[in-house]
Structures are given as structure tokens and as C-alpha cells.
mmCIF file of C-alpha atoms and ligand atoms in Angstrom:
data_model
loop_
_atom_site.group_PDB
_atom_site.id
_atom_site.type_symbol
_atom_site.label_atom_id
_atom_site.label_comp_id
_atom_site.label_asym_id
_atom_site.label_seq_id
_atom_site.Cartn_x
_atom_site.Cartn_y
_atom_site.Cartn_z
ATOM 1 C CA MET A 7 -49.973 -7.320 -8.474
ATOM 2 C CA GLU A 8 -52.595 -7.599 -11.427
ATOM 3 C CA LEU A 9 -51.664 -6.013 -14.757
ATOM 4 C CA LEU A 10 -54.572 -4.549 -17.123
ATOM 5 C CA ARG A 11 -54.109 -3.105 -20.382
ATOM 6 C CA THR A 12 -57.608 -1.932 -21.273
ATOM 7 C CA VAL A 13 -59.881 1.075 -20.204
ATOM 8 C CA LEU A 14 -62.802 -1.474 -20.125
ATOM 9 C CA GLU A 15 -61.111 -4.132 -17.902
ATOM 10 C CA ILE A 16 -59.904 -1.425 -15.094
ATOM 11 C CA THR A 17 -63.180 0.331 -15.287
ATOM 12 C CA ASN A 18 -64.986 -2.815 -14.161
ATOM 13 C CA LYS A 19 -62.304 -3.299 -11.718
ATOM 14 C CA ILE A 20 -62.763 0.087 -10.312
ATOM 15 C CA SER A 21 -66.570 0.022 -10.198
ATOM 16 C CA SER A 22 -66.149 -3.536 -8.135
ATOM 17 C CA LEU A 23 -63.764 -1.825 -5.630
ATOM 18 C CA LYS A 24 -65.662 1.352 -5.513
ATOM 19 C CA GLU A 25 -68.825 -0.851 -4.085
ATOM 20 C CA LYS A 26 -66.625 -2.193 -1.666
ATOM 21 C CA GLY A 27 -66.070 1.247 -0.266
ATOM 22 C CA PHE A 28 -62.119 0.994 -1.033
ATOM 23 C CA LYS A 29 -60.142 4.555 -0.887
ATOM 24 C CA ILE A 30 -58.002 4.406 -4.086
ATOM 25 C CA GLY A 31 -54.586 5.843 -4.705
ATOM 26 C CA PHE A 32 -53.039 6.293 -7.825
ATOM 27 C CA VAL A 33 -49.630 7.272 -9.244
ATOM 28 C CA PRO A 34 -49.165 7.939 -13.037
ATOM 29 C CA THR A 35 -45.644 7.512 -14.683
ATOM 30 C CA MET A 36 -44.268 7.014 -17.861
ATOM 31 C CA GLY A 37 -42.140 3.866 -16.586
ATOM 32 C CA ALA A 38 -38.327 3.062 -16.474
ATOM 33 C CA LEU A 39 -39.111 3.116 -12.638
ATOM 34 C CA HIS A 40 -36.890 4.131 -9.879
ATOM 35 C CA ASN A 41 -37.027 4.936 -6.293
ATOM 36 C CA GLY A 42 -38.610 8.321 -6.880
ATOM 37 C CA HIS A 43 -41.573 6.546 -8.145
ATOM 38 C CA LEU A 44 -41.384 4.063 -5.463
ATOM 39 C CA SER A 45 -41.584 6.790 -2.796
ATOM 40 C CA LEU A 46 -44.718 8.211 -4.527
ATOM 41 C CA ILE A 47 -46.409 4.649 -4.043
ATOM 42 C CA ASN A 48 -45.139 4.267 -0.585
ATOM 43 C CA GLU A 49 -46.719 7.682 0.234
ATOM 44 C CA VAL A 50 -50.114 7.512 -1.459
ATOM 45 C CA SER A 51 -50.572 4.009 0.033
ATOM 46 C CA LYS A 52 -50.734 5.270 3.628
ATOM 47 C CA PHE A 53 -53.952 7.002 2.702
ATOM 48 C CA SER A 54 -55.218 4.285 0.543
ATOM 49 C CA ASP A 55 -56.757 0.514 0.521
ATOM 50 C CA TYR A 56 -55.909 0.131 -3.083
ATOM 51 C CA VAL A 57 -52.938 1.260 -4.922
ATOM 52 C CA VAL A 58 -53.048 1.933 -8.996
ATOM 53 C CA VAL A 59 -50.035 2.541 -10.839
ATOM 54 C CA SER A 60 -49.812 3.605 -14.549
ATOM 55 C CA ILE A 61 -47.138 3.258 -17.065
ATOM 56 C CA PHE A 62 -47.885 5.033 -20.020
ATOM 57 C CA VAL A 63 -45.484 6.848 -22.039
ATOM 58 C CA ASN A 64 -47.752 9.810 -23.202
ATOM 59 C CA PRO A 65 -47.201 11.158 -26.884
ATOM 60 C CA THR A 66 -49.315 14.343 -26.301
ATOM 61 C CA GLN A 67 -46.319 15.769 -23.722
ATOM 62 C CA PHE A 68 -43.305 15.327 -26.201
ATOM 63 C CA ASN A 69 -42.721 17.923 -28.269
ATOM 64 C CA ASN A 70 -39.375 16.302 -29.672
ATOM 65 C CA SER A 71 -39.794 12.954 -31.588
ATOM 66 C CA ASN A 72 -36.543 11.980 -30.636
ATOM 67 C CA ASP A 73 -37.140 12.319 -27.046
ATOM 68 C CA LEU A 74 -40.390 10.158 -27.134
ATOM 69 C CA LYS A 75 -38.589 7.321 -29.421
ATOM 70 C CA SER A 76 -35.434 7.210 -27.052
ATOM 71 C CA TYR A 77 -37.774 7.401 -23.519
ATOM 72 C CA PRO A 78 -36.331 4.321 -21.824
ATOM 73 C CA ARG A 79 -39.178 1.550 -21.747
ATOM 74 C CA ASP A 80 -38.713 -1.711 -20.089
ATOM 75 C CA LEU A 81 -41.910 -3.076 -18.336
ATOM 76 C CA GLU A 82 -40.330 -6.596 -17.097
ATOM 77 C CA ALA A 83 -37.959 -4.607 -14.781
ATOM 78 C CA ASP A 84 -40.826 -2.174 -13.854
ATOM 79 C CA LYS A 85 -42.777 -5.185 -12.853
ATOM 80 C CA LYS A 86 -39.901 -6.236 -10.608
ATOM 81 C CA LEU A 87 -39.752 -3.205 -8.745
ATOM 82 C CA LEU A 88 -43.206 -2.864 -8.380
ATOM 83 C CA SER A 89 -43.296 -6.232 -6.630
ATOM 84 C CA ASN A 90 -41.345 -4.644 -3.739
ATOM 85 C CA VAL A 91 -43.959 -2.241 -2.735
ATOM 86 C CA LYS A 92 -47.653 -1.675 -2.095
ATOM 87 C CA CYS A 93 -48.736 -1.778 -5.902
ATOM 88 C CA ASP A 94 -52.068 -3.678 -6.186
ATOM 89 C CA LEU A 95 -52.714 -2.803 -9.870
ATOM 90 C CA LEU A 96 -50.502 -1.784 -12.728
ATOM 91 C CA PHE A 97 -52.455 -0.041 -15.803
ATOM 92 C CA ALA A 98 -50.171 0.078 -18.905
ATOM 93 C CA PRO A 99 -52.541 0.754 -21.793
ATOM 94 C CA GLU A 100 -51.503 1.201 -25.594
ATOM 95 C CA VAL A 101 -52.006 4.774 -26.832
ATOM 96 C CA SER A 102 -55.206 3.577 -28.697
ATOM 97 C CA GLU A 103 -56.548 2.948 -25.315
ATOM 98 C CA VAL A 104 -56.057 6.332 -23.936
ATOM 99 C CA TYR A 105 -56.885 8.150 -26.954
ATOM 100 C CA PRO A 106 -59.469 6.235 -28.717
ATOM 101 C CA ASP A 107 -60.444 9.345 -30.740
ATOM 102 C CA GLY A 108 -57.139 10.206 -31.754
ATOM 103 C CA GLU A 109 -54.956 12.454 -29.763
ATOM 104 C CA LYS A 110 -57.004 15.344 -28.784
ATOM 105 C CA ILE A 111 -55.721 17.874 -26.412
ATOM 106 C CA LEU A 112 -58.092 19.118 -23.435
ATOM 107 C CA SER A 113 -58.954 22.470 -23.737
ATOM 108 C CA LEU A 114 -57.834 24.024 -20.385
ATOM 109 C CA ASN A 115 -56.674 27.597 -19.713
ATOM 110 C CA LEU A 116 -53.581 27.480 -17.832
ATOM 111 C CA GLU A 117 -53.971 31.035 -17.012
ATOM 112 C CA GLY A 118 -50.057 31.568 -17.770
ATOM 113 C CA LEU A 119 -48.977 28.673 -15.592
ATOM 114 C CA ASP A 120 -47.945 26.655 -18.668
ATOM 115 C CA LYS A 121 -46.015 29.667 -20.409
ATOM 116 C CA GLU A 122 -42.963 29.901 -17.793
ATOM 117 C CA MET A 123 -40.074 27.794 -17.688
ATOM 118 C CA GLU A 124 -40.464 24.228 -19.354
ATOM 119 C CA GLY A 125 -43.159 25.759 -21.109
ATOM 120 C CA LYS A 126 -40.799 28.204 -23.151
ATOM 121 C CA TYR A 127 -38.727 25.388 -23.903
ATOM 122 C CA ARG A 128 -41.196 22.652 -24.496
ATOM 123 C CA SER A 129 -44.378 23.940 -26.488
ATOM 124 C CA GLY A 130 -47.590 22.348 -25.781
ATOM 125 C CA HIS A 131 -45.653 19.969 -23.162
ATOM 126 C CA PHE A 132 -48.332 21.006 -20.103
ATOM 127 C CA GLN A 133 -50.970 20.807 -22.469
ATOM 128 C CA GLY A 134 -50.458 17.260 -22.937
ATOM 129 C CA VAL A 135 -49.576 16.605 -19.171
ATOM 130 C CA VAL A 136 -53.090 17.619 -18.401
ATOM 131 C CA THR A 137 -54.869 15.949 -21.167
ATOM 132 C CA VAL A 138 -53.583 12.642 -19.885
ATOM 133 C CA VAL A 139 -53.547 13.110 -16.211
ATOM 134 C CA LYS A 140 -57.439 13.834 -16.605
ATOM 135 C CA ARG A 141 -58.047 11.184 -18.703
ATOM 136 C CA LEU A 142 -56.152 8.808 -16.554
ATOM 137 C CA PHE A 143 -58.095 10.165 -13.344
ATOM 138 C CA ASP A 144 -61.339 10.025 -15.416
ATOM 139 C CA ILE A 145 -60.634 6.422 -15.699
ATOM 140 C CA ILE A 146 -59.288 5.303 -12.349
ATOM 141 C CA LYS A 147 -61.375 7.791 -10.305
ATOM 142 C CA PRO A 148 -58.822 7.682 -7.435
ATOM 143 C CA ASP A 149 -59.105 9.434 -4.092
ATOM 144 C CA PHE A 150 -55.538 10.342 -3.814
ATOM 145 C CA ALA A 151 -52.996 10.666 -6.246
ATOM 146 C CA SER A 152 -49.256 11.601 -5.549
ATOM 147 C CA PHE A 153 -47.049 13.427 -7.851
ATOM 148 C CA GLY A 154 -43.312 14.435 -7.081
ATOM 149 C CA GLN A 155 -41.547 17.876 -6.543
ATOM 150 C CA LYS A 156 -39.251 16.987 -9.122
ATOM 151 C CA ASP A 157 -41.431 18.007 -11.832
ATOM 152 C CA PHE A 158 -42.183 21.178 -9.662
ATOM 153 C CA GLN A 159 -44.026 22.851 -12.400
ATOM 154 C CA GLN A 160 -46.460 19.880 -13.277
ATOM 155 C CA LEU A 161 -47.011 19.629 -9.650
ATOM 156 C CA VAL A 162 -48.179 23.396 -9.349
ATOM 157 C CA ILE A 163 -50.118 22.902 -12.586
ATOM 158 C CA ILE A 164 -51.925 19.643 -11.715
ATOM 159 C CA ASN A 165 -53.020 21.432 -8.408
ATOM 160 C CA PHE A 166 -54.246 24.227 -10.565
ATOM 161 C CA MET A 167 -56.224 21.852 -12.984
ATOM 162 C CA VAL A 168 -57.728 19.928 -9.876
ATOM 163 C CA LYS A 169 -58.873 23.196 -8.311
ATOM 164 C CA LYS A 170 -60.149 24.660 -11.456
ATOM 165 C CA LEU A 171 -62.224 21.768 -12.680
ATOM 166 C CA LYS A 172 -63.250 20.843 -9.216
ATOM 167 C CA ILE A 173 -62.009 17.089 -9.463
ATOM 168 C CA PRO A 174 -62.749 15.333 -5.931
ATOM 169 C CA ILE A 175 -58.815 14.229 -5.783
ATOM 170 C CA THR A 176 -56.436 14.963 -3.101
ATOM 171 C CA ILE A 177 -53.125 15.623 -4.686
ATOM 172 C CA ILE A 178 -50.200 14.816 -2.527
ATOM 173 C CA SER A 179 -46.832 16.528 -3.078
ATOM 174 C CA CYS A 180 -43.711 14.210 -2.736
ATOM 175 C CA PRO A 181 -40.185 15.316 -2.159
ATOM 176 C CA ILE A 182 -37.305 14.609 -4.641
ATOM 177 C CA ILE A 183 -35.640 11.596 -4.479
ATOM 178 C CA ARG A 184 -31.859 11.820 -4.925
ATOM 179 C CA GLN A 185 -29.057 9.388 -5.464
ATOM 180 C CA GLU A 186 -26.210 9.505 -3.191
ATOM 181 C CA ASP A 187 -24.226 12.028 -4.657
ATOM 182 C CA GLY A 188 -27.379 14.456 -5.062
ATOM 183 C CA LEU A 189 -28.496 13.978 -8.666
ATOM 184 C CA ALA A 190 -31.981 13.671 -8.623
ATOM 185 C CA MET A 191 -33.391 10.276 -9.785
ATOM 186 C CA SER A 192 -34.712 10.438 -13.190
ATOM 187 C CA SER A 193 -35.869 7.789 -15.777
ATOM 188 C CA ARG A 194 -33.752 10.036 -18.163
ATOM 189 C CA ASN A 195 -30.332 9.302 -15.980
ATOM 190 C CA MET A 196 -30.410 5.853 -17.541
ATOM 191 C CA LEU A 197 -29.264 7.769 -21.071
ATOM 192 C CA LEU A 198 -26.398 9.152 -19.692
ATOM 193 C CA SER A 199 -22.744 7.759 -19.957
ATOM 194 C CA GLN A 200 -21.235 6.468 -16.754
ATOM 195 C CA LYS A 201 -18.774 9.458 -17.248
ATOM 196 C CA VAL A 202 -21.376 12.013 -17.899
ATOM 197 C CA ARG A 203 -23.250 10.766 -15.144
ATOM 198 C CA THR A 204 -20.891 11.257 -12.536
ATOM 199 C CA GLN A 205 -20.333 14.855 -13.399
ATOM 200 C CA ALA A 206 -24.084 15.546 -13.631
ATOM 201 C CA THR A 207 -23.800 16.101 -9.815
ATOM 202 C CA ILE A 208 -22.592 19.328 -10.369
ATOM 203 C CA ILE A 209 -26.202 20.518 -10.855
ATOM 204 C CA TYR A 210 -27.584 19.876 -7.253
ATOM 205 C CA GLN A 211 -24.127 20.728 -5.740
ATOM 206 C CA THR A 212 -24.426 23.965 -7.589
ATOM 207 C CA LEU A 213 -27.758 24.674 -6.434
ATOM 208 C CA THR A 214 -27.065 23.819 -2.890
ATOM 209 C CA GLN A 215 -24.240 26.047 -2.750
ATOM 210 C CA ALA A 216 -26.412 28.692 -4.579
ATOM 211 C CA LYS A 217 -29.031 28.460 -1.936
ATOM 212 C CA LYS A 218 -26.099 29.448 0.854
ATOM 213 C CA LEU A 219 -24.600 32.671 -0.729
ATOM 214 C CA ASN A 220 -26.297 35.655 0.635
ATOM 215 C CA ALA A 221 -26.698 37.313 -2.708
ATOM 216 C CA SER A 222 -29.192 38.868 -5.103
ATOM 217 C CA VAL A 223 -31.787 37.008 -7.228
ATOM 218 C CA SER A 224 -29.503 37.830 -10.397
ATOM 219 C CA GLN A 225 -26.238 36.957 -8.782
ATOM 220 C CA ILE A 226 -27.638 33.791 -7.815
ATOM 221 C CA LYS A 227 -28.615 33.001 -11.378
ATOM 222 C CA GLU A 228 -25.294 34.226 -12.731
ATOM 223 C CA TYR A 229 -23.412 32.134 -10.220
ATOM 224 C CA ILE A 230 -25.485 28.961 -11.083
ATOM 225 C CA CYS A 231 -25.277 29.527 -14.963
ATOM 226 C CA ASN A 232 -21.412 30.112 -14.773
ATOM 227 C CA LYS A 233 -20.414 27.388 -12.496
ATOM 228 C CA ILE A 234 -22.516 24.659 -14.509
ATOM 229 C CA ASN A 235 -21.696 26.113 -18.098
ATOM 230 C CA SER A 236 -17.876 26.243 -17.001
ATOM 231 C CA ASN A 237 -18.085 22.174 -17.243
ATOM 232 C CA PRO A 238 -18.292 22.022 -21.033
ATOM 233 C CA VAL A 239 -20.352 18.962 -20.845
ATOM 234 C CA PHE A 240 -23.150 20.908 -19.655
ATOM 235 C CA GLU A 241 -25.285 23.964 -20.850
ATOM 236 C CA VAL A 242 -27.835 25.609 -18.990
ATOM 237 C CA GLU A 243 -31.090 26.261 -20.959
ATOM 238 C CA TYR A 244 -32.673 27.935 -18.364
ATOM 239 C CA ILE A 245 -32.670 28.799 -14.516
ATOM 240 C CA SER A 246 -35.638 30.492 -13.195
ATOM 241 C CA ILE A 247 -35.996 31.802 -9.424
ATOM 242 C CA VAL A 248 -39.613 31.632 -9.373
ATOM 243 C CA ASP A 249 -42.659 32.702 -6.659
ATOM 244 C CA SER A 250 -43.488 28.710 -5.750
ATOM 245 C CA GLU A 251 -47.186 29.374 -6.128
ATOM 246 C CA THR A 252 -47.781 31.734 -9.391
ATOM 247 C CA LEU A 253 -44.242 30.364 -11.192
ATOM 248 C CA GLN A 254 -43.428 34.116 -11.802
ATOM 249 C CA GLU A 255 -39.867 34.891 -11.809
ATOM 250 C CA VAL A 256 -39.226 37.088 -8.544
ATOM 251 C CA GLU A 257 -36.873 40.102 -8.515
ATOM 252 C CA ASP A 258 -36.327 40.025 -4.871
ATOM 253 C CA TYR A 259 -36.780 37.495 -1.805
ATOM 254 C CA SER A 260 -39.525 39.902 0.342
ATOM 255 C CA HIS A 261 -43.116 39.836 -0.699
ATOM 256 C CA HIS A 262 -42.917 35.844 -1.360
ATOM 257 C CA TYR A 263 -43.808 33.377 1.118
ATOM 258 C CA LYS A 264 -42.145 30.539 -0.796
ATOM 259 C CA ILE A 265 -39.207 30.978 -3.839
ATOM 260 C CA THR A 266 -37.977 27.934 -5.816
ATOM 261 C CA ALA A 267 -35.059 27.928 -8.178
ATOM 262 C CA CYS A 268 -35.783 25.574 -11.307
ATOM 263 C CA ILE A 269 -33.307 24.630 -13.838
ATOM 264 C CA ALA A 270 -33.014 22.605 -17.315
ATOM 265 C CA VAL A 271 -29.597 21.436 -18.039
ATOM 266 C CA TRP A 272 -28.429 19.717 -21.453
ATOM 267 C CA THR A 273 -25.436 17.445 -21.670
ATOM 268 C CA ASN A 274 -23.362 17.101 -24.423
ATOM 269 C CA GLU A 275 -24.801 13.330 -25.188
ATOM 270 C CA LYS A 276 -28.350 15.309 -25.938
ATOM 271 C CA VAL A 277 -29.951 14.569 -22.612
ATOM 272 C CA ARG A 278 -32.028 16.895 -20.657
ATOM 273 C CA LEU A 279 -31.948 17.172 -16.831
ATOM 274 C CA ILE A 280 -34.216 19.128 -14.545
ATOM 275 C CA ASP A 281 -34.145 19.751 -11.189
ATOM 276 C CA ASN A 282 -35.157 22.581 -8.587
ATOM 277 C CA ILE A 283 -34.573 23.593 -4.786
ATOM 278 C CA GLN A 284 -36.634 25.812 -2.649
ATOM 279 C CA ILE A 285 -34.800 28.735 -1.651
ATOM 280 C CA LYS A 286 -37.229 30.460 0.606
HETATM 281 P P1 LIG B 28 -42.337 10.356 -14.963
HETATM 282 O O1 LIG B 28 -42.468 9.031 -15.060
HETATM 283 O O2 LIG B 28 -41.249 11.124 -15.037
HETATM 284 O O3 LIG B 28 -43.495 11.037 -15.577
HETATM 285 O O4 LIG B 28 -42.543 10.684 -13.481
HETATM 286 C C1 LIG B 28 -43.793 10.204 -12.519
HETATM 287 C C2 LIG B 28 -44.102 10.542 -11.471
HETATM 288 O O5 LIG B 28 -42.712 10.458 -10.582
HETATM 289 C C3 LIG B 28 -44.057 12.436 -11.385
HETATM 290 O O6 LIG B 28 -45.089 12.503 -10.469
HETATM 291 C C4 LIG B 28 -42.587 12.710 -11.220
HETATM 292 O O7 LIG B 28 -42.392 14.254 -10.866
HETATM 293 C C5 LIG B 28 -42.216 11.837 -10.088
HETATM 294 N N1 LIG B 28 -40.721 11.642 -9.825
HETATM 295 C C6 LIG B 28 -39.920 11.399 -11.209
HETATM 296 N N2 LIG B 28 -38.746 11.466 -10.379
HETATM 297 C C7 LIG B 28 -38.706 11.662 -9.230
HETATM 298 C C8 LIG B 28 -38.170 11.930 -8.157
HETATM 299 N N3 LIG B 28 -36.185 11.974 -8.324
HETATM 300 N N4 LIG B 28 -38.380 12.276 -6.719
HETATM 301 C C9 LIG B 28 -39.771 12.300 -6.738
HETATM 302 N N5 LIG B 28 -40.458 11.860 -7.477
HETATM 303 C C10 LIG B 28 -40.048 11.937 -8.716
#
């Protein structure tokens, strides 16, 4: 696996691969890699001759400076994990490489998709995400790029951007990879104490139990909120039950082809966890 750190180096590399007719697969990440990330790499490698993974903790998508500061970073551990999968090139640029003209935000109207759920609590987050993903797409020019359903709203927004800007990249949507006890894998799980980590299984447990209830949308939301909040370690920030395409809250299950329940939960250790489950 090759490691490149500058835009000039990777641009040259990509040009020579394109000349040879290679199909390029790409997985953007913020590092602190786990099996969720590796599953995205395995999936994209099925379609590509050459796989690029980026590790870049993108400042423009953090609305909380403490969150940016405490975000886990361990390039050596990440390199080790990547040596077990088909990653041909690791791109790990500095902020000044990605944003040579300062942290300017891409001007793209997300038509309200960025105002729901995460958008209500992480102002500007998705504008930062589309800014960095568009910039990385422009540099790497992949044919395929994979994204995880763990960040469900992000996936919807990336698909929207690709369609709206007519970017010739196929987006591959990958299922959520979970720990054995059901907790969705996340780089932020590393920030949890063992005690809270063990109890965090309540999030997915409650979502799966709620999915089985024969109850109205509002009853399901109430059930999830009450159950998780009954453990003083956790506090639900939001639980939204939305149309999986428009991200609009649904009132009932009819008239919607696919429905997803999305949740954000704070732990008493100031770590924020998100998860979701398709309920129709
Ligand atoms: P991040 O490094 O958190 O920005 O995530 C990079 C990519 O990995 C995003 O497309 C995430 O949705 C995806 N991802 C993170 N965790 C998981 C998981 N547990 N299962 C599947 N994909 C994931």
C-alpha cells in the first residue's frame, strides 16, 4: 500500500492509472478505522481495479471544536488494518492540501435534506461534508465510491449531490456493521469507558424491539425515548421516523415505500452516538 500526502502526488498517480484504463474505487474516511470502514473497502474493491482510501478529519464538518479536538487519530493502527484489505493507496493529506484557499464551503443547495435530524443539532455539518467529499472526488476522480448506511442522512445527501451535480461516480451503499452485541461500529466508540460501552447496546436493542411493535409512529418514538432515557447514562437527542428518500418525518406507515428510524443519543461521557434501522 502506498501512502501519499499531497494533492500533486495523488493527481499524478491517478492520471497514470486512468491512462491504463483502471477503474478506481474510493472510500473517504476520517480514520480510527474499524470493520465498518473495512467493509466499505471490500465492497468497492469488487467493482474496481485500484482502491484509494482517504483519511482526513475534516474541520469544516465539525460544529463543535471539542469534538474535532477529541476525534480519535491513530495513523499507524489504521495502516496496519488497511494492510489486511485491498487498499492500494492511502491518501492522508493535511488541512492545507485539502483547503489551499482556506476553509471555503461549497455552495450547494441541499433542498432541506440538511435541515432534518443531524442538521437540526449539527448546524453546517452537511455543508462541510459535501464540501470535502466534492473536493476529494475532484482530486481522486473515482468511478465508484462507497458510503455506509450508518450515516444514513449523509448517504442520502451524497446521492443527492452526485445526481444534482451530475458527477459520473457510482455510489455504493453499504450496510451497518455492528459489534456482536449490536452496537453500531463507530470511531467514537473508542471514547467510551468500558462500563458505558457495555450499556450502549441498549440503543440497537431498543430500535429492534421497537421495529417489532405493532404501534403507531408516535407510540414507537415514545417507546424508544422512554426506554433509552430510563438509563441515566443516556439521553436521546432526537428520534426521527422518516421517509428514507425525502427524510421528511412520517405520520403513518402508508404512502411511504421505505421508512427509517434514526436516532442520536448522548452518553454521560459527552460522546454522541447515532444509529438507525429500516422499519419498512
Ligand atoms: P467516518 O470515518 O466516520 O467518516 O466514516 C467513513 C465511512 O464509513 C462513512 O461512509 C460511514 O458511513 C462509514 N461507516 C462508519 N461506521 C460504519 C459502520 N459501523 N458500518 C458501515 N459503515 C460505516
